[in-house]
CSV table of C-alpha atoms (C1' of nucleotides) in Angstrom, one decimal:
chain,number,residue,atom,x,y,z
A,1,MET,CA,201.0,297.2,186.3
A,2,ASP,CA,204.3,298.5,188.0
A,3,GLU,CA,204.7,302.5,187.0
A,4,GLU,CA,208.1,302.3,188.1
A,5,ILE,CA,209.2,299.6,185.6
A,6,LEU,CA,207.3,301.4,182.9
A,7,LYS,CA,209.2,304.6,183.6
A,8,LYS,CA,212.6,302.8,183.6
A,9,TYR,CA,212.2,300.8,180.3
A,10,GLY,CA,209.0,301.5,178.7
A,11,ASP,CA,209.7,304.1,176.2
A,12,VAL,CA,211.9,303.7,173.2
A,13,ASP,CA,212.8,307.4,172.9
A,14,THR,CA,213.4,308.4,176.2
A,15,CYS,CA,215.0,305.4,177.9
A,16,PRO,CA,218.8,305.5,177.8
A,17,VAL,CA,219.0,301.7,178.1
A,18,ARG,CA,216.9,300.7,175.0
A,19,ASN,CA,218.8,303.6,173.1
A,20,ILE,CA,222.2,301.9,174.1
A,21,LEU,CA,221.0,298.5,173.5
A,22,ASP,CA,219.8,299.4,170.1
A,23,ARG,CA,223.1,300.4,169.3
A,24,PHE,CA,225.2,297.7,170.9
A,25,GLY,CA,222.7,294.9,170.2
A,26,ASP,CA,224.4,294.2,166.9
A,27,LYS,CA,226.8,291.4,166.1
A,28,TRP,CA,230.1,293.4,166.3
A,29,SER,CA,230.1,296.4,168.3
A,30,THR,CA,231.0,295.0,171.7
A,31,LEU,CA,233.6,292.5,170.2
A,32,VAL,CA,235.5,295.4,168.4
A,33,LEU,CA,235.3,297.6,171.7
A,34,LEU,CA,236.9,294.5,173.6
A,35,VAL,CA,239.6,294.1,171.1
A,36,LEU,CA,240.4,297.7,171.0
A,37,GLY,CA,240.5,297.5,174.7
A,38,GLU,CA,243.2,295.1,174.7
A,39,LYS,CA,245.5,297.4,173.0
A,40,GLU,CA,246.6,301.1,172.8
A,41,LYS,CA,246.2,301.3,169.0
A,42,LEU,CA,245.1,298.9,166.3
A,43,ARG,CA,245.2,299.4,162.5
A,44,PHE,CA,242.3,298.4,160.3
A,45,ASN,CA,243.8,295.0,158.9
A,46,GLU,CA,244.9,294.2,162.4
A,47,LEU,CA,241.4,294.6,163.9
A,48,ASN,CA,240.2,292.4,160.9
A,49,LYS,CA,242.6,289.8,161.8
A,50,CYS,CA,241.7,289.7,165.5
A,51,ILE,CA,238.2,289.2,164.8
A,52,GLN,CA,238.6,286.1,162.4
A,53,THR,CA,235.1,286.1,160.9
A,54,ILE,CA,234.2,289.8,160.6
A,55,SER,CA,234.0,291.0,156.8
A,56,GLN,CA,235.7,294.1,155.8
A,57,LYS,CA,232.4,295.7,155.4
A,58,MET,CA,231.0,295.2,158.7
A,59,LEU,CA,234.3,296.1,160.4
A,60,THR,CA,234.1,299.5,158.5
A,61,VAL,CA,230.3,300.0,159.3
A,62,THR,CA,231.0,299.1,163.2
A,63,LEU,CA,233.8,301.5,163.5
A,64,LYS,CA,232.0,304.0,162.0
A,65,LYS,CA,229.1,303.9,164.4
A,66,LEU,CA,231.4,303.6,167.2
A,67,GLU,CA,233.3,306.7,165.9
A,68,THR,CA,230.1,308.5,165.6
A,69,ASP,CA,229.1,307.7,169.1
A,70,GLY,CA,232.4,309.1,170.4
A,71,LEU,CA,233.6,305.6,171.7
A,72,VAL,CA,236.5,305.1,169.1
A,73,ASN,CA,238.9,307.6,167.7
A,74,ARG,CA,240.4,307.4,164.0
A,75,THR,CA,243.5,308.5,163.0
A,76,ILE,CA,244.8,308.7,159.6
A,77,TYR,CA,248.6,308.8,158.6
A,78,PRO,CA,248.7,310.5,155.0
A,79,HIS,CA,251.2,307.8,154.0
A,80,VAL,CA,251.3,305.7,150.7
A,81,PRO,CA,250.2,303.0,151.5
A,82,PRO,CA,247.9,304.8,154.0
A,83,LYS,CA,247.6,303.8,157.8
A,84,VAL,CA,244.9,304.2,159.9
A,85,GLU,CA,244.9,303.7,163.4
A,86,TYR,CA,241.8,303.1,165.6
A,87,GLU,CA,241.9,303.4,169.7
A,88,LEU,CA,239.2,303.9,172.4
A,89,THR,CA,238.3,307.2,173.5
A,90,ASP,CA,237.9,308.3,177.1
A,91,LEU,CA,234.4,307.6,176.7
A,92,GLY,CA,234.9,304.2,175.3
A,93,ARG,CA,237.3,303.2,178.0
A,94,SER,CA,234.9,303.9,180.6
A,95,LEU,CA,232.4,301.6,179.0
A,96,LEU,CA,235.2,298.9,178.7
A,97,PRO,CA,234.9,297.6,182.4
A,98,ASN,CA,231.3,296.8,181.9
A,99,LEU,CA,232.1,294.8,178.8
A,100,GLN,CA,234.7,292.8,180.5
A,101,ASN,CA,232.6,291.9,183.6
A,102,LEU,CA,230.2,290.5,180.9
A,103,VAL,CA,233.2,288.6,179.4
A,104,LYS,CA,233.9,287.1,182.9
A,105,TRP,CA,230.5,285.9,183.4
A,106,ALA,CA,230.2,284.4,179.9
A,107,ASN,CA,233.4,282.4,180.7
A,108,ASP,CA,232.2,281.5,184.1
A,109,ASN,CA,228.9,280.3,183.0
A,110,ILE,CA,229.2,279.1,179.5
A,111,ASP,CA,229.5,275.5,180.4
A,112,GLU,CA,226.3,275.6,182.5
A,113,ILE,CA,224.5,277.5,179.7
A,114,LYS,CA,225.6,274.9,177.0
A,115,THR,CA,224.4,272.1,179.4
A,116,ASN,CA,221.2,273.8,179.9
A,117,ARG,CA,220.7,274.1,175.8
A,118,THR,CA,221.0,270.3,175.6
A,119,LYS,CA,218.2,269.4,177.8
A,120,ILE,CA,215.0,268.4,176.4
A,121,GLY,CA,212.5,271.4,176.3
B,1,MET,CA,249.6,290.2,165.4
B,2,ASP,CA,248.7,289.7,168.6
B,3,GLU,CA,248.2,286.1,169.3
B,4,GLU,CA,247.0,286.5,172.9
B,5,ILE,CA,243.9,288.5,171.4
B,6,LEU,CA,243.4,286.1,168.6
B,7,LYS,CA,243.1,283.3,171.2
B,8,LYS,CA,240.6,285.3,173.2
B,9,TYR,CA,238.1,286.5,170.8
B,10,GLY,CA,239.2,284.9,167.5
B,11,ASP,CA,237.1,281.6,167.1
B,12,VAL,CA,233.5,281.8,167.0
B,13,ASP,CA,232.7,278.0,168.5
B,14,THR,CA,235.2,278.2,171.3
B,15,CYS,CA,235.1,281.8,172.3
B,16,PRO,CA,232.3,282.1,175.4
B,17,VAL,CA,232.1,286.0,174.8
B,18,ARG,CA,231.0,285.3,171.2
B,19,ASN,CA,228.7,282.5,172.1
B,20,ILE,CA,227.1,284.8,174.9
B,21,LEU,CA,227.0,287.8,172.6
B,22,ASP,CA,225.2,285.9,169.5
B,23,ARG,CA,222.6,285.0,172.2
B,24,PHE,CA,222.1,288.4,173.9
B,25,GLY,CA,222.9,290.6,170.8
B,26,ASP,CA,219.3,290.7,169.8
B,27,LYS,CA,216.7,293.1,170.3
B,28,TRP,CA,215.0,292.1,173.4
B,29,SER,CA,216.9,289.5,175.7
B,30,THR,CA,218.6,292.1,177.9
B,31,LEU,CA,215.5,294.0,178.4
B,32,VAL,CA,213.4,291.2,179.3
B,33,LEU,CA,216.1,290.1,181.9
B,34,LEU,CA,216.4,293.6,183.3
B,35,VAL,CA,212.6,293.8,183.7
B,36,LEU,CA,212.6,290.3,185.3
B,37,GLY,CA,215.1,291.6,187.5
B,38,GLU,CA,212.9,294.2,188.9
B,39,LYS,CA,210.3,291.8,190.3
B,40,GLU,CA,210.1,288.2,191.8
B,41,LYS,CA,207.5,286.9,189.4
B,42,LEU,CA,205.9,288.5,186.3
B,43,ARG,CA,203.0,287.2,184.2
B,44,PHE,CA,203.3,287.0,180.4
B,45,ASN,CA,200.9,290.0,179.8
B,46,GLU,CA,202.7,292.0,182.8
B,47,LEU,CA,206.1,291.8,180.8
B,48,ASN,CA,204.2,292.5,177.6
B,49,LYS,CA,202.9,295.9,179.2
B,50,CYS,CA,206.3,296.8,180.5
B,51,ILE,CA,208.2,296.5,177.4
B,52,GLN,CA,205.8,298.8,175.5
B,53,THR,CA,206.7,298.0,172.1
B,54,ILE,CA,207.7,294.3,172.1
B,55,SER,CA,205.1,292.1,170.1
B,56,GLN,CA,203.5,289.1,171.5
B,57,LYS,CA,205.5,287.1,169.3
B,58,MET,CA,208.9,288.3,169.9
B,59,LEU,CA,208.2,288.1,173.8
B,60,THR,CA,207.3,284.3,173.5
B,61,VAL,CA,210.4,283.8,171.4
B,62,THR,CA,212.8,285.7,173.6
B,63,LEU,CA,211.4,284.0,176.8
B,64,LYS,CA,211.8,280.8,175.2
B,65,LYS,CA,215.5,281.5,174.4
B,66,LEU,CA,216.1,282.6,177.9
B,67,GLU,CA,214.5,279.6,179.4
B,68,THR,CA,216.4,277.1,177.0
B,69,ASP,CA,219.7,279.0,178.6
B,70,GLY,CA,218.5,278.3,182.0
B,71,LEU,CA,218.2,282.2,182.9
B,72,VAL,CA,214.4,282.2,183.2
B,73,ASN,CA,212.1,279.8,185.0
B,74,ARG,CA,208.5,279.4,183.7
B,75,THR,CA,205.7,278.4,186.0
B,76,ILE,CA,202.2,277.2,184.7
B,77,TYR,CA,199.4,277.3,186.9
B,78,PRO,CA,196.6,275.0,185.3
B,79,HIS,CA,193.7,277.5,185.8
B,80,VAL,CA,191.1,278.6,183.4
B,81,PRO,CA,192.0,281.2,182.2
B,82,PRO,CA,195.9,280.1,182.3
B,83,LYS,CA,198.2,281.8,184.4
B,84,VAL,CA,202.0,281.7,183.6
B,85,GLU,CA,204.7,283.2,185.5
B,86,TYR,CA,208.2,284.1,184.7
B,87,GLU,CA,211.0,284.8,187.1
B,88,LEU,CA,214.7,284.7,186.8
B,89,THR,CA,216.7,281.6,187.9
B,90,ASP,CA,219.9,281.8,190.0
B,91,LEU,CA,222.0,281.9,187.0
B,92,GLY,CA,219.9,284.7,185.5
B,93,ARG,CA,220.2,286.7,188.5
B,94,SER,CA,223.8,286.2,188.6
B,95,LEU,CA,223.8,287.8,185.2
B,96,LEU,CA,221.7,290.9,186.3
B,97,PRO,CA,224.4,292.9,188.2
B,98,ASN,CA,226.4,293.1,184.9
B,99,LEU,CA,223.5,294.3,183.0
B,100,GLN,CA,222.3,296.8,185.6
B,101,ASN,CA,226.0,298.1,185.5
B,102,LEU,CA,225.5,298.6,182.0
B,103,VAL,CA,222.2,300.4,182.4
B,104,LYS,CA,224.1,303.0,184.9
B,105,TRP,CA,226.6,303.5,182.2
B,106,ALA,CA,224.0,304.1,179.7
B,107,ASN,CA,222.2,306.8,181.9
B,108,ASP,CA,225.3,308.4,182.8
B,109,ASN,CA,226.6,308.8,179.4
B,110,ILE,CA,223.6,309.0,177.0
B,111,ASP,CA,223.7,312.8,176.8
B,112,GLU,CA,227.3,312.7,175.7
B,113,ILE,CA,226.6,310.1,173.3
B,114,LYS,CA,223.5,311.9,171.7
B,115,THR,CA,225.9,315.0,171.4
B,116,ASN,CA,228.3,313.1,169.5
B,117,ARG,CA,225.8,311.6,167.1
B,118,THR,CA,224.7,315.2,166.2
B,119,LYS,CA,228.0,316.4,165.3
B,120,ILE,CA,229.3,316.5,161.7
B,121,GLY,CA,231.3,313.5,160.6
C,1,DC,C1',195.3,284.4,179.0
C,2,DG,C1',198.8,282.8,177.0
C,3,DG,C1',200.0,281.5,173.7
C,4,DT,C1',200.7,279.3,167.8
C,5,DA,C1',200.8,279.6,162.8
C,6,DT,C1',201.3,282.3,158.8
C,7,DC,C1',202.4,285.8,155.9
C,8,DC,C1',205.5,289.4,154.7
C,9,DA,C1',208.6,293.5,154.8
C,10,DT,C1',213.0,295.0,156.1
C,11,DC,C1',217.5,295.0,157.0
C,12,DC,C1',221.7,292.8,158.3
C,13,DC,C1',225.4,291.1,156.7
C,14,DG,C1',228.5,288.2,153.7
C,15,DA,C1',230.7,287.8,149.0
C,16,DT,C1',232.4,290.0,145.3
C,17,DA,C1',234.3,293.6,142.8
C,18,DC,C1',236.5,297.9,142.5
C,19,DT,C1',239.4,302.5,144.1
C,20,DG,C1',242.8,306.1,145.9
D,1,DC,C1',246.3,299.2,153.1
D,2,DA,C1',242.0,301.0,154.0
D,3,DG,C1',238.4,301.6,152.4
D,4,DT,C1',233.6,302.2,148.9
D,5,DA,C1',229.7,300.2,145.9
D,6,DT,C1',226.6,296.9,144.7
D,7,DC,C1',223.9,292.6,144.9
D,8,DG,C1',221.6,289.3,147.1
D,9,DG,C1',220.2,285.5,150.6
D,10,DG,C1',218.5,284.7,155.1
D,11,DA,C1',217.5,285.9,159.5
D,12,DT,C1',214.5,289.4,162.3
D,13,DG,C1',210.5,290.9,163.5
D,14,DG,C1',205.7,293.1,163.1
D,15,DA,C1',200.5,292.1,162.0
D,16,DT,C1',197.2,289.4,161.7
D,17,DA,C1',194.3,285.3,162.8
D,18,DC,C1',193.5,281.3,165.2
D,19,DC,C1',193.6,277.9,169.4
D,20,DG,C1',193.2,275.4,174.3
DNA sequence: CGGTATCCATCCCGATACTG
DNA sequence: CAGTATCGGGATGGATACCG
């Protein structure tokens, strides 16, 4: 076997890629980051409406994870009714171009992929 | 609300990003693509060894999905014992740079993220 | 060697109800 | 408005045994 590859992707604990993938390989994280990248700041319910099918629960969970990782910043305005705004941190913004490249690739190639899927295995 | 964002990420069925994310937002797909990107061709058991903790089942399932999407090519050599080789298709190779950028970002920022995670919420 | 088939634990995530 | 708490179904994925 190729020792080089092993070192690069082998170990779950030390491999940054796998560490990151474990985090963003969920249903919503990437999408939330992309939507936040479209605006300076967004309120909770605005996010909820942008990502049509996300549940309130999953939006909360996802935002909390992203906040923990330092990718998203959360600001509470002590109003009644409460107002909470979310925005990308510098770290979050540094990730954004990579995700947007993925978006571009997806848009460019989705037709081909869909065609492939319909072919007989 | 921002209609533009809604159009871009709103609908599950028509949005390519979400379609793609649904596919690669699993535990193994991205990793398998990255490992395949390191070599011209790899046999089943070579892949299995590269990605230490993946089970035989999940490797099979993941490879089949990637093959269906047309990202990976599967070649059977009718030997005894059988020999099967996997390689990226042109489509698969076109995705690779995007994933490698993500790897680079992960390597560059994993320390900061890990530090963030240890901070008190 | 390169799978398949089956069983089973986990946990993701949606629905619903409730709160400050 | 922006959450939290709880429940439960279904998908995810690991372990094991078997097959061509």
